[in-house]
Coordinates of C-alpha atoms and ligand atoms in Angstrom, one line a residue:
Chain U
M61 CA -20.9 -21.7 -24.6
I62 CA -20.5 -25.4 -23.7
F63 CA -17.5 -26.9 -25.3
N64 CA -18.5 -30.5 -25.0
I65 CA -22.3 -30.6 -24.9
E66 CA -22.5 -34.4 -24.8
Y67 CA -20.4 -34.9 -21.7
E68 CA -21.0 -31.6 -19.8
T69 CA -24.8 -31.9 -20.0
M70 CA -25.0 -35.7 -19.6
P71 CA -27.9 -36.9 -17.5
R72 CA -26.7 -38.0 -14.0
E73 CA -27.5 -41.7 -14.5
A74 CA -25.5 -42.0 -17.7
L75 CA -22.7 -40.0 -16.2
E76 CA -22.5 -42.3 -13.1
S77 CA -22.3 -45.4 -15.2
I78 CA -19.4 -43.9 -17.1
Q79 CA -17.8 -43.0 -13.8
L80 CA -18.1 -46.5 -12.5
R81 CA -16.6 -48.0 -15.6
R82 CA -13.7 -45.6 -15.6
L83 CA -13.2 -46.0 -11.9
Q84 CA -12.9 -49.8 -12.2
A85 CA -10.4 -49.4 -15.1
T86 CA -8.3 -46.9 -13.2
L87 CA -8.2 -49.1 -10.1
E88 CA -7.2 -52.1 -12.1
R89 CA -4.4 -50.2 -13.8
A90 CA -3.1 -48.6 -10.6
Y91 CA -3.2 -51.9 -8.9
A92 CA -1.3 -53.6 -11.6
T93 CA 1.3 -50.9 -12.2
V94 CA 1.9 -48.8 -9.1
P95 CA 3.3 -50.7 -6.1
F96 CA 2.1 -48.1 -3.7
Y97 CA -1.6 -48.5 -4.7
R98 CA -1.3 -52.3 -4.8
E99 CA 0.2 -52.4 -1.2
R100 CA -2.4 -50.0 0.1
L101 CA -5.3 -51.9 -1.3
Q102 CA -3.9 -55.3 -0.2
A103 CA -3.4 -53.9 3.3
A104 CA -7.0 -52.9 3.3
G105 CA -8.0 -56.3 2.1
I106 CA -9.4 -55.0 -1.2
T107 CA -8.9 -55.9 -4.8
P108 CA -10.2 -53.8 -7.7
A109 CA -12.8 -56.6 -8.3
N110 CA -14.4 -55.6 -5.0
I111 CA -15.5 -52.3 -6.4
K112 CA -18.9 -52.9 -7.8
T113 CA -20.6 -49.5 -7.2
L114 CA -19.5 -45.9 -6.8
E115 CA -20.2 -46.2 -3.1
D116 CA -17.6 -49.0 -2.8
L117 CA -14.9 -46.3 -3.5
Q118 CA -15.4 -45.3 0.2
A119 CA -13.7 -48.5 1.3
I120 CA -10.4 -47.5 -0.5
P121 CA -7.7 -45.8 1.6
F122 CA -6.9 -42.2 1.0
T123 CA -3.7 -40.9 -0.7
T124 CA -2.0 -37.9 0.9
K125 CA 0.6 -35.4 -0.2
Q126 CA 3.1 -37.3 2.1
D127 CA 2.5 -40.5 0.1
L128 CA 3.4 -38.6 -3.1
R129 CA 6.6 -37.2 -1.4
D130 CA 7.5 -40.7 -0.2
N131 CA 7.5 -41.9 -3.8
Y132 CA 9.5 -39.0 -5.1
P133 CA 10.1 -38.5 -7.9
F134 CA 8.5 -41.0 -10.3
G135 CA 7.3 -43.8 -7.9
M136 CA 3.6 -43.0 -8.5
F137 CA 3.8 -43.1 -12.2
A138 CA 1.6 -45.8 -13.8
V139 CA 3.3 -45.9 -17.2
P140 CA 6.9 -46.5 -18.2
M141 CA 8.9 -43.2 -18.7
T142 CA 9.0 -43.8 -22.5
N143 CA 5.2 -43.0 -22.4
V144 CA 5.6 -39.9 -20.3
V145 CA 5.7 -36.8 -22.5
R146 CA 5.5 -34.1 -19.8
I147 CA 6.6 -33.6 -16.2
H148 CA 5.4 -30.8 -13.9
A149 CA 6.1 -30.2 -10.3
S150 CA 4.7 -28.2 -7.4
S151 CA 6.6 -27.1 -4.3
G152 CA 6.7 -29.4 -1.4
T153 CA 9.0 -29.5 1.6
T154 CA 12.5 -28.2 1.1
G155 CA 14.2 -29.7 -1.9
Q156 CA 11.4 -32.1 -2.5
P157 CA 8.5 -31.0 -4.8
T158 CA 5.6 -33.2 -5.8
V159 CA 6.3 -34.5 -9.3
V160 CA 3.5 -35.4 -11.8
G161 CA 3.7 -36.9 -15.3
Y162 CA 1.5 -36.9 -18.4
T163 CA 1.1 -39.2 -21.3
A164 CA 0.3 -37.8 -24.7
R165 CA -3.3 -38.8 -24.0
D166 CA -3.2 -37.1 -20.6
I167 CA -2.1 -33.8 -22.3
G168 CA -5.0 -34.2 -24.7
T169 CA -7.4 -34.7 -21.7
W170 CA -6.0 -31.7 -19.9
A171 CA -6.4 -29.6 -23.1
E172 CA -10.0 -30.7 -23.4
L173 CA -10.7 -29.8 -19.8
M174 CA -9.1 -26.4 -20.1
A175 CA -11.0 -25.8 -23.4
R176 CA -14.2 -26.6 -21.5
S177 CA -13.1 -24.3 -18.7
L178 CA -12.2 -21.4 -20.9
S179 CA -15.6 -21.8 -22.7
A180 CA -17.5 -21.9 -19.4
G181 CA -15.7 -18.7 -18.5
G182 CA -16.9 -17.0 -21.7
A183 CA -14.1 -17.6 -24.2
T184 CA -14.7 -18.7 -27.8
R185 CA -12.4 -19.4 -30.7
E186 CA -12.9 -15.7 -31.8
D187 CA -11.1 -14.5 -28.6
I188 CA -7.5 -13.4 -27.9
I189 CA -6.4 -14.7 -24.5
H190 CA -3.8 -12.8 -22.4
N191 CA -2.3 -15.6 -20.3
A192 CA -0.5 -14.2 -17.3
Y193 CA -0.2 -17.4 -15.4
G194 CA 3.5 -18.5 -15.0
Y195 CA 4.9 -20.9 -17.6
G196 CA 7.2 -23.6 -16.3
L197 CA 7.0 -26.4 -13.8
F198 CA 3.9 -24.7 -12.4
T199 CA 0.9 -26.1 -14.3
G200 CA -1.0 -22.8 -14.6
G201 CA 0.6 -21.3 -17.7
L202 CA 0.8 -24.4 -19.9
G203 CA -2.6 -25.6 -18.8
V204 CA -4.3 -22.5 -20.1
H205 CA -2.1 -22.5 -23.1
Y206 CA -3.0 -26.0 -24.4
G207 CA -6.7 -25.4 -23.6
A208 CA -6.7 -22.2 -25.6
E209 CA -5.2 -23.9 -28.6
K210 CA -7.7 -26.8 -28.3
L211 CA -10.5 -24.2 -28.2
G212 CA -9.0 -22.5 -31.3
A213 CA -8.6 -19.1 -29.6
S214 CA -5.5 -17.0 -30.0
I215 CA -3.2 -17.2 -27.0
I216 CA -0.6 -14.6 -25.9
P217 CA 1.8 -16.6 -23.7
V218 CA 2.9 -13.6 -21.8
S219 CA 3.5 -15.5 -18.5
G220 CA 4.0 -13.7 -15.1
G221 CA 6.0 -10.6 -14.4
N222 CA 7.2 -7.6 -16.4
T223 CA 3.9 -5.9 -15.7
K224 CA 4.5 -2.7 -17.7
R225 CA 5.2 -4.7 -20.8
Q226 CA 2.0 -6.6 -20.2
V227 CA 0.0 -3.4 -20.1
I228 CA 1.4 -2.3 -23.4
I229 CA 0.5 -5.7 -24.9
M230 CA -3.0 -5.4 -23.5
K231 CA -3.3 -2.0 -25.1
D232 CA -1.7 -3.0 -28.5
F233 CA -2.9 -6.6 -29.1
G234 CA -6.4 -6.0 -27.7
P235 CA -6.9 -9.3 -25.8
T236 CA -10.5 -10.1 -24.9
I237 CA -9.9 -12.7 -22.2
L238 CA -7.5 -12.4 -19.2
T239 CA -6.2 -15.5 -17.3
A240 CA -4.1 -14.8 -14.2
T241 CA -4.1 -15.2 -10.4
P242 CA -6.7 -12.8 -9.0
S243 CA -4.1 -10.8 -7.1
Y244 CA -2.0 -10.3 -10.2
A245 CA -5.1 -9.2 -12.1
L246 CA -5.6 -6.4 -9.6
H247 CA -1.9 -5.6 -9.7
L248 CA -2.2 -5.3 -13.5
A249 CA -5.1 -2.9 -13.0
E250 CA -3.1 -0.7 -10.8
V251 CA 0.0 -0.6 -13.0
A252 CA -2.3 0.2 -16.0
I253 CA -3.7 3.2 -14.1
E254 CA -0.2 4.4 -13.2
M255 CA 0.6 4.2 -16.9
G256 CA -2.5 6.2 -17.8
V257 CA -4.2 3.1 -19.4
S258 CA -7.9 2.7 -18.6
F259 CA -9.3 -0.8 -18.6
Q260 CA -12.5 0.8 -19.9
N261 CA -10.7 1.4 -23.2
L262 CA -9.3 -2.2 -23.4
K263 CA -11.2 -5.0 -25.0
F264 CA -11.5 -7.4 -22.1
K265 CA -14.8 -9.2 -21.7
Y266 CA -14.1 -12.1 -19.4
G267 CA -11.4 -13.1 -16.9
I268 CA -10.6 -16.6 -15.5
F269 CA -8.8 -16.4 -12.2
G270 CA -7.4 -19.0 -9.8
A271 CA -4.4 -20.7 -8.3
E272 CA -4.9 -18.9 -5.0
P273 CA -7.8 -18.3 -2.7
W274 CA -10.0 -15.3 -3.3
S275 CA -13.5 -14.0 -2.4
E276 CA -16.7 -12.5 -3.6
T277 CA -15.4 -9.1 -2.5
M278 CA -12.3 -9.5 -4.6
R279 CA -14.5 -10.6 -7.5
R280 CA -16.5 -7.4 -7.3
E281 CA -13.3 -5.4 -7.1
I282 CA -11.8 -7.1 -10.1
E283 CA -14.9 -6.7 -12.2
N284 CA -15.2 -3.0 -11.3
K285 CA -11.5 -2.2 -11.9
L286 CA -10.9 -4.4 -15.0
H287 CA -14.3 -4.0 -16.6
L288 CA -14.8 -7.7 -17.3
S289 CA -16.8 -10.6 -16.0
A290 CA -14.7 -12.8 -13.6
V291 CA -15.0 -16.5 -12.9
D292 CA -13.1 -18.8 -10.5
I293 CA -11.1 -21.8 -11.8
Y294 CA -9.8 -24.7 -9.7
G295 CA -7.2 -27.3 -10.1
L296 CA -4.1 -28.7 -8.6
S297 CA -1.1 -30.4 -10.3
E298 CA -1.6 -33.7 -8.3
V299 CA -5.0 -34.1 -9.9
I300 CA -4.2 -32.7 -13.4
G301 CA -3.5 -28.9 -13.0
P302 CA -6.1 -26.1 -13.7
G303 CA -9.2 -27.4 -15.3
V304 CA -10.5 -29.7 -12.5
A305 CA -13.4 -27.4 -11.9
I306 CA -14.7 -24.1 -13.4
E307 CA -17.4 -21.6 -12.6
C308 CA -19.8 -20.9 -15.4
H309 CA -20.1 -17.2 -16.2
E310 CA -23.9 -17.6 -16.4
A311 CA -24.4 -18.5 -12.8
K312 CA -21.1 -17.6 -11.1
K313 CA -22.3 -19.7 -8.2
G314 CA -19.9 -22.6 -7.5
L315 CA -17.5 -24.4 -9.8
H316 CA -18.6 -27.4 -12.0
I317 CA -16.3 -30.3 -11.4
F318 CA -15.7 -32.3 -14.6
E319 CA -17.2 -35.5 -13.2
D320 CA -16.6 -37.6 -16.3
H321 CA -12.9 -37.3 -15.5
F322 CA -12.9 -36.9 -11.6
I323 CA -14.9 -38.2 -8.7
P324 CA -15.1 -35.6 -5.9
E325 CA -15.9 -36.4 -2.3
I326 CA -16.2 -34.2 0.8
I327 CA -14.9 -35.8 3.9
D328 CA -14.6 -35.0 7.6
P329 CA -10.9 -34.2 7.8
S330 CA -10.6 -35.7 11.3
T331 CA -12.5 -39.0 10.8
G332 CA -12.2 -39.5 7.1
K333 CA -16.0 -40.1 6.9
V334 CA -17.7 -39.1 3.6
L335 CA -20.1 -36.2 4.2
P336 CA -23.4 -35.7 2.3
Y337 CA -23.9 -33.0 -0.3
G338 CA -24.1 -29.5 1.2
E339 CA -21.8 -30.3 4.1
T340 CA -18.5 -28.6 4.4
G341 CA -15.3 -30.6 4.7
E342 CA -12.1 -31.6 2.9
L343 CA -12.2 -32.1 -0.9
V344 CA -11.0 -35.5 -2.1
F345 CA -10.4 -36.4 -5.8
T346 CA -10.1 -39.7 -7.7
S347 CA -9.0 -39.4 -11.3
L348 CA -10.9 -41.5 -13.9
T349 CA -9.0 -41.1 -17.1
K350 CA -5.4 -40.2 -16.2
E351 CA -2.8 -42.6 -17.5
A352 CA 0.6 -41.5 -16.2
F353 CA -0.4 -40.2 -12.8
P354 CA -3.7 -41.6 -11.6
V355 CA -4.8 -40.4 -8.1
I356 CA -7.1 -42.4 -5.9
R357 CA -8.9 -40.6 -3.1
Y358 CA -6.3 -37.9 -3.0
R359 CA -6.8 -35.5 -0.1
T360 CA -6.4 -32.0 -1.3
R361 CA -6.5 -30.3 2.1
D362 CA -8.8 -27.7 0.5
I363 CA -12.1 -27.0 2.3
S364 CA -15.3 -26.8 0.2
C365 CA -18.7 -28.3 -0.1
L366 CA -20.6 -29.9 -3.1
N367 CA -23.9 -28.6 -4.6
P368 CA -25.8 -31.1 -6.8
E369 CA -28.6 -28.7 -7.8
P370 CA -29.2 -28.2 -11.6
C371 CA -27.5 -25.1 -12.9
I372 CA -29.0 -22.4 -15.3
C373 CA -26.0 -23.0 -17.7
G374 CA -27.3 -26.5 -18.5
R375 CA -24.3 -28.4 -17.2
T376 CA -25.2 -31.4 -15.1
H377 CA -21.9 -31.7 -13.3
V378 CA -21.9 -31.1 -9.5
R379 CA -20.6 -27.7 -8.3
M380 CA -18.0 -27.1 -5.6
Q381 CA -18.2 -24.0 -3.5
R382 CA -15.1 -21.7 -3.9
V383 CA -12.3 -23.0 -1.6
S384 CA -12.8 -21.4 1.8
G385 CA -9.6 -22.5 3.5
R386 CA -7.1 -25.3 4.2
T387 CA -7.1 -28.2 6.7
D388 CA -3.3 -27.8 7.0
D389 CA -1.2 -24.7 7.4
M390 CA -0.3 -24.2 3.8
L391 CA -0.1 -20.6 2.5
I392 CA -0.4 -19.6 -1.1
I393 CA 2.0 -16.6 -1.7
R394 CA 1.7 -15.2 -5.2
G395 CA 0.6 -18.6 -6.5
V396 CA 3.4 -20.5 -4.7
N397 CA 2.5 -23.1 -2.1
V398 CA 4.4 -22.3 1.2
F399 CA 4.4 -24.5 4.3
P400 CA 5.7 -23.1 7.5
S401 CA 7.7 -26.3 7.9
Q402 CA 9.7 -25.4 4.7
I403 CA 10.7 -22.1 6.3
E404 CA 11.6 -24.0 9.4
S405 CA 13.9 -26.3 7.4
V406 CA 15.7 -23.3 5.9
L407 CA 16.2 -21.8 9.3
M408 CA 17.4 -25.1 10.8
N409 CA 20.1 -25.1 8.1
V410 CA 21.2 -21.7 9.2
D411 CA 21.2 -22.2 12.9
E412 CA 21.1 -25.9 13.5
V413 CA 18.8 -25.4 16.5
E414 CA 15.0 -25.2 16.6
P415 CA 14.2 -21.7 15.4
H416 CA 11.5 -19.5 16.7
Y417 CA 9.9 -17.8 13.7
Q418 CA 6.6 -16.5 12.4
L419 CA 5.3 -15.9 8.9
L420 CA 3.5 -12.6 8.3
V421 CA 1.5 -12.3 5.1
D422 CA 0.2 -9.0 3.9
R423 CA -1.3 -7.8 0.7
K424 CA 0.1 -4.5 -0.5
D425 CA -0.9 -3.0 -3.9
N426 CA -2.6 -6.4 -4.5
L427 CA 0.7 -8.3 -4.2
D428 CA 1.3 -10.8 -1.4
I429 CA 4.2 -9.8 0.9
L430 CA 5.7 -12.5 3.0
T431 CA 7.7 -11.4 6.1
V432 CA 9.6 -14.0 8.1
R433 CA 10.2 -12.9 11.7
V434 CA 13.0 -14.7 13.3
E435 CA 13.9 -14.5 17.0
V436 CA 17.6 -13.7 17.6
G437 CA 19.0 -16.0 20.2
E438 CA 22.6 -16.0 21.4
R439 CA 23.8 -18.3 18.6
L440 CA 22.5 -16.0 15.9
F441 CA 23.5 -12.7 17.6
S442 CA 26.5 -10.7 16.7
D443 CA 27.8 -7.3 18.0
E444 CA 28.3 -6.3 14.4
V445 CA 25.5 -4.8 12.3
K446 CA 26.9 -6.2 9.0
K447 CA 26.9 -9.7 10.3
L448 CA 23.2 -9.5 11.3
Q449 CA 22.4 -7.9 8.0
S450 CA 24.2 -10.7 6.1
L451 CA 22.3 -13.2 8.2
E452 CA 19.0 -11.6 7.0
A453 CA 20.2 -11.7 3.4
K454 CA 21.3 -15.3 3.7
I455 CA 18.0 -16.5 5.0
E456 CA 16.2 -14.5 2.3
K457 CA 18.4 -16.0 -0.4
D458 CA 17.8 -19.6 1.0
I459 CA 14.1 -19.1 1.1
K460 CA 14.0 -17.8 -2.5
E461 CA 16.2 -20.7 -3.6
Y462 CA 14.3 -23.5 -1.8
L463 CA 10.8 -22.3 -2.0
G464 CA 10.8 -20.0 -5.0
V465 CA 9.2 -17.2 -3.2
S466 CA 10.6 -13.8 -2.1
A467 CA 10.4 -13.1 1.5
K468 CA 11.6 -10.2 3.8
V469 CA 13.4 -11.5 6.9
K470 CA 13.0 -9.4 10.0
L471 CA 15.1 -10.2 13.1
V472 CA 13.2 -9.8 16.3
E473 CA 13.9 -10.0 20.0
P474 CA 13.5 -13.4 21.8
K475 CA 10.0 -14.2 23.2
T476 CA 8.4 -11.6 21.0
I477 CA 6.6 -14.1 18.8
A478 CA 3.2 -14.7 20.3
R479 CA 2.6 -18.1 21.8
S480 CA -0.8 -19.5 22.5
E481 CA -1.0 -22.4 25.0
G482 CA 2.8 -22.5 24.9
K483 CA 2.8 -23.1 21.1
A484 CA 4.2 -20.4 18.8
V485 CA 1.7 -18.8 16.5
R486 CA 3.4 -19.6 13.2
V487 CA 1.3 -17.7 10.7
I488 CA -0.4 -14.4 10.7
D489 CA -2.3 -13.9 7.5
N490 CA -3.4 -10.2 7.2
R491 CA -4.7 -10.6 3.7
K492 CA -8.3 -9.4 3.3
I493 CA -9.6 -11.7 0.6
Chain V
M32 CA 44.7 -5.6 27.6
R33 CA 41.3 -7.1 26.8
L34 CA 38.2 -5.4 27.9
E35 CA 34.9 -7.2 28.0
Q36 CA 32.0 -5.6 26.2
I37 CA 28.3 -6.6 26.4
S38 CA 26.1 -6.2 23.4
V39 CA 22.3 -6.4 23.4
F40 CA 20.0 -7.1 20.5
L41 CA 17.1 -4.6 20.3
E42 CA 14.3 -4.2 17.9
N43 CA 13.8 -0.7 16.6
K44 CA 10.9 0.2 18.8
S45 CA 10.5 3.2 21.0
G46 CA 11.4 2.8 24.6
R47 CA 13.7 -0.2 24.2
I48 CA 16.9 1.5 25.3
A49 CA 15.1 2.9 28.4
D50 CA 14.0 -0.7 29.1
V51 CA 17.7 -1.8 29.1
T52 CA 18.9 1.1 31.2
A53 CA 16.1 0.4 33.7
V54 CA 17.2 -3.2 34.1
L55 CA 20.8 -2.1 34.6
A56 CA 19.8 0.7 37.1
Q57 CA 17.8 -1.8 39.1
A58 CA 20.7 -4.2 39.2
G59 CA 23.0 -1.3 40.4
I60 CA 25.2 -1.5 37.3
N61 CA 27.3 1.6 36.3
I62 CA 27.6 2.1 32.6
R63 CA 31.1 3.3 31.6
A64 CA 30.6 3.5 27.9
L65 CA 27.8 2.9 25.4
S66 CA 27.2 3.0 21.7
L67 CA 24.2 2.1 19.6
A68 CA 24.4 0.9 16.0
D69 CA 21.1 0.6 14.3
T70 CA 19.3 -0.2 11.0
S71 CA 15.7 0.5 10.1
D72 CA 14.7 -2.8 11.7
F73 CA 17.0 -3.5 14.7
G74 CA 19.8 -2.0 16.8
I75 CA 22.8 -3.3 18.7
L76 CA 23.5 -1.7 22.0
R77 CA 27.1 -2.1 23.1
L78 CA 28.0 -1.5 26.7
I79 CA 31.1 -1.3 28.9
V80 CA 29.9 -1.7 32.5
D81 CA 31.5 -2.0 36.0
N82 CA 30.3 -5.5 36.6
T83 CA 29.9 -7.6 33.4
P84 CA 28.7 -10.9 34.9
K85 CA 26.0 -9.2 37.0
A86 CA 24.8 -7.0 34.1
E87 CA 24.7 -10.0 31.8
A88 CA 22.7 -12.0 34.3
A89 CA 20.2 -9.2 34.8
L90 CA 19.7 -8.6 31.1
K91 CA 19.2 -12.3 30.3
K92 CA 16.8 -12.6 33.2
N93 CA 14.7 -10.0 31.3
Q94 CA 14.8 -12.2 28.1
L95 CA 17.2 -10.0 26.2
T96 CA 19.7 -11.5 23.8
V97 CA 23.2 -10.7 25.2
G98 CA 26.5 -11.2 23.5
K99 CA 30.0 -10.8 24.9
T100 CA 33.0 -9.5 22.9
D101 CA 36.5 -8.5 23.7
V102 CA 37.5 -5.0 22.8
V103 CA 40.4 -2.7 23.5
A104 CA 40.4 0.6 25.4
V105 CA 43.0 2.9 23.8
E106 CA 44.3 6.2 25.2
V107 CA 44.0 9.1 22.8
E108 CA 45.9 12.4 23.3
D109 CA 43.3 15.1 24.0
Q110 CA 44.6 17.4 21.3
P111 CA 44.2 17.9 17.5
G112 CA 45.4 14.9 15.6
G113 CA 45.3 12.7 18.6
L114 CA 42.9 10.2 17.1
H115 CA 44.4 10.5 13.7
R116 CA 47.8 9.3 14.9
I117 CA 46.2 6.0 16.0
M118 CA 44.1 5.6 12.9
D119 CA 47.2 6.2 10.8
I120 CA 49.2 3.5 12.5
L121 CA 46.3 1.0 12.0
C122 CA 45.7 2.0 8.4
K123 CA 49.4 1.6 7.5
A124 CA 49.4 -1.9 9.1
D125 CA 46.2 -2.7 7.2
I126 CA 44.2 -3.4 10.4
N127 CA 40.5 -3.1 10.0
V128 CA 38.4 -1.3 12.8
E129 CA 35.0 -3.0 13.0
Y130 CA 33.7 -0.1 15.1
M131 CA 34.8 2.3 17.8
Y132 CA 33.3 4.7 20.4
A133 CA 34.3 7.0 23.2
C134 CA 34.6 6.1 26.8
I135 CA 35.2 8.0 30.0
N136 CA 38.8 8.0 31.3
P137 CA 39.3 6.5 34.7
D138 CA 42.7 8.0 35.3
T139 CA 43.6 11.3 33.7
R140 CA 42.0 14.3 32.2
D141 CA 44.5 15.0 29.5
K142 CA 43.8 11.8 27.6
A143 CA 40.5 10.6 26.1
V144 CA 39.7 6.9 25.8
M145 CA 38.3 5.2 22.7
I146 CA 36.9 1.6 22.7
F147 CA 38.1 -0.3 19.6
R148 CA 36.6 -3.5 18.2
F149 CA 39.1 -5.3 16.0
E150 CA 38.8 -8.6 14.1
E151 CA 42.3 -9.3 15.2
L152 CA 42.5 -7.9 18.7
E153 CA 45.9 -9.1 19.8
A154 CA 47.8 -8.0 16.7
A155 CA 46.1 -4.6 16.8
A156 CA 46.8 -4.0 20.5
R157 CA 50.5 -5.1 20.2
L158 CA 51.0 -2.8 17.2
L159 CA 49.6 0.2 19.1
E160 CA 51.7 -0.5 22.2
K161 CA 54.8 -0.8 20.1
N162 CA 54.0 2.6 18.7
G163 CA 53.8 4.1 22.1
I164 CA 50.0 4.3 22.3
G165 CA 48.6 3.6 25.8
I166 CA 46.3 0.6 26.2
I167 CA 44.2 0.6 29.4
Q168 CA 43.9 -2.7 31.2
G169 CA 40.4 -4.0 31.0
D170 CA 39.9 -4.5 34.7
R171 CA 40.7 -0.8 35.3
I172 CA 37.8 0.4 33.2
N173 CA 35.5 -2.3 34.5
T174 CA 36.1 -2.0 38.2
L175 CA 38.2 1.0 39.2
L176 CA 36.8 4.4 39.7
K177 CA 33.4 3.3 41.0
Ligands
ZN563 ZN1 -23.4 -23.6 -14.4

């Protein structure tokens, strides 16, 4: 079902004229209210009045995650705090997350986009949605929640964790739609089997999975094990949260980007040049309707490509291919963004010298396991076992505290971490996804 | 009364102790005492050798993490209750033993030698001496009886 037939199936020409009008309005507001954007545009010798076509957007400088960090916490907000009704945050470098704000209208927009997404994934107002995305600063849980209410479906705000209780709820409440990270969906399936509950006997029809990279192989595994039809959802808190793009369950071939609210571009990450449809590069978004936190040419670091071909579902919005990787070294561990530099900061605080470390990511029983290997130099070393064990425990605690992710610390001998061309190999990702 | 001990960090992998003994053998180092403490992940090899600086240099050259700690070599009567007498003195004085292990005796056959690691080495050694327990001078263990 298409939630908003008028906008989601709008002919391209009409859609593009709405995009241009909204782009001009966004630029004017950002220029007038956010010093960062005004200075960037001035430095590039541009005023919002120079933007006369959609192609003119290409002259505007990019915005990066670092720019958002530099303006921590509220420097990028385009409205006074009295108009901000919600604040979310995603993990950034140690102690400094990326903070985003929403006006009441932004929350309405987000609910609309999530209602569209849930519909595209197969949900209707008759459905019961089991929402296992985490509620909190992370946008996943509340994003789905508001969308489900907008759609008129019944939502179970179960959030993450306590998997056995979740299985009992699935058995007793009979939800028909599952929303979760793909790895947690598979974990749910395994725990259900252990508890003697078969997904075949549950009422699930559709599942909407995202917030971490996954693959076609994983989709087949989820569909086979959970007996439902699975689609991919995409979003990031900087742009709005989940609901930037959604796969339709009819085609399951790329995610429709809601182009009446966002302009996507694919760029060459090294030159910044905009690439034509079909070519693979870094995904860049400009928001068209956001009030509190507009983003202009925001570089996501996600690698994808755009497909403008008409879709069997009837939507006219361009489709992005499922994200195939990152242009930086960010890892997503159980839905949490982790940069090796964050781990490095934690280790620096422990040792005060440049640490030699390596992140090892595995997926066991469908859950991500992060192991941090740390070389033991003379400064860290002790002749007492308990001191080394408490060192491990301290690093684990600091990582949990600063990054919000559980890690196992393993002390290793010096020079055992592989170095290629003199540079340490910082990440080994063994996840088969 | 201090005795210098070398400790080496080892990952719990097969053959690692042999790697260390090979390095020491090649450098012509005589091992006088040794103990290994390990967990599921890593181990700490503690050594008393006849030439500490030379052993340290050889191990570091082979990219091992080496630490140095002062320990005390204590004479233990080679008869029932010999060790208990020492433990009893320490216990009553509330002195904590971090770890201990056996060592060969360079002098006599009627006494065993235990290596003790204390948090407060001086206080522990003085207490034992005051109670008539023999403490072996570090350099005797290190260098004599080659
Ligand atoms: Zn479609």
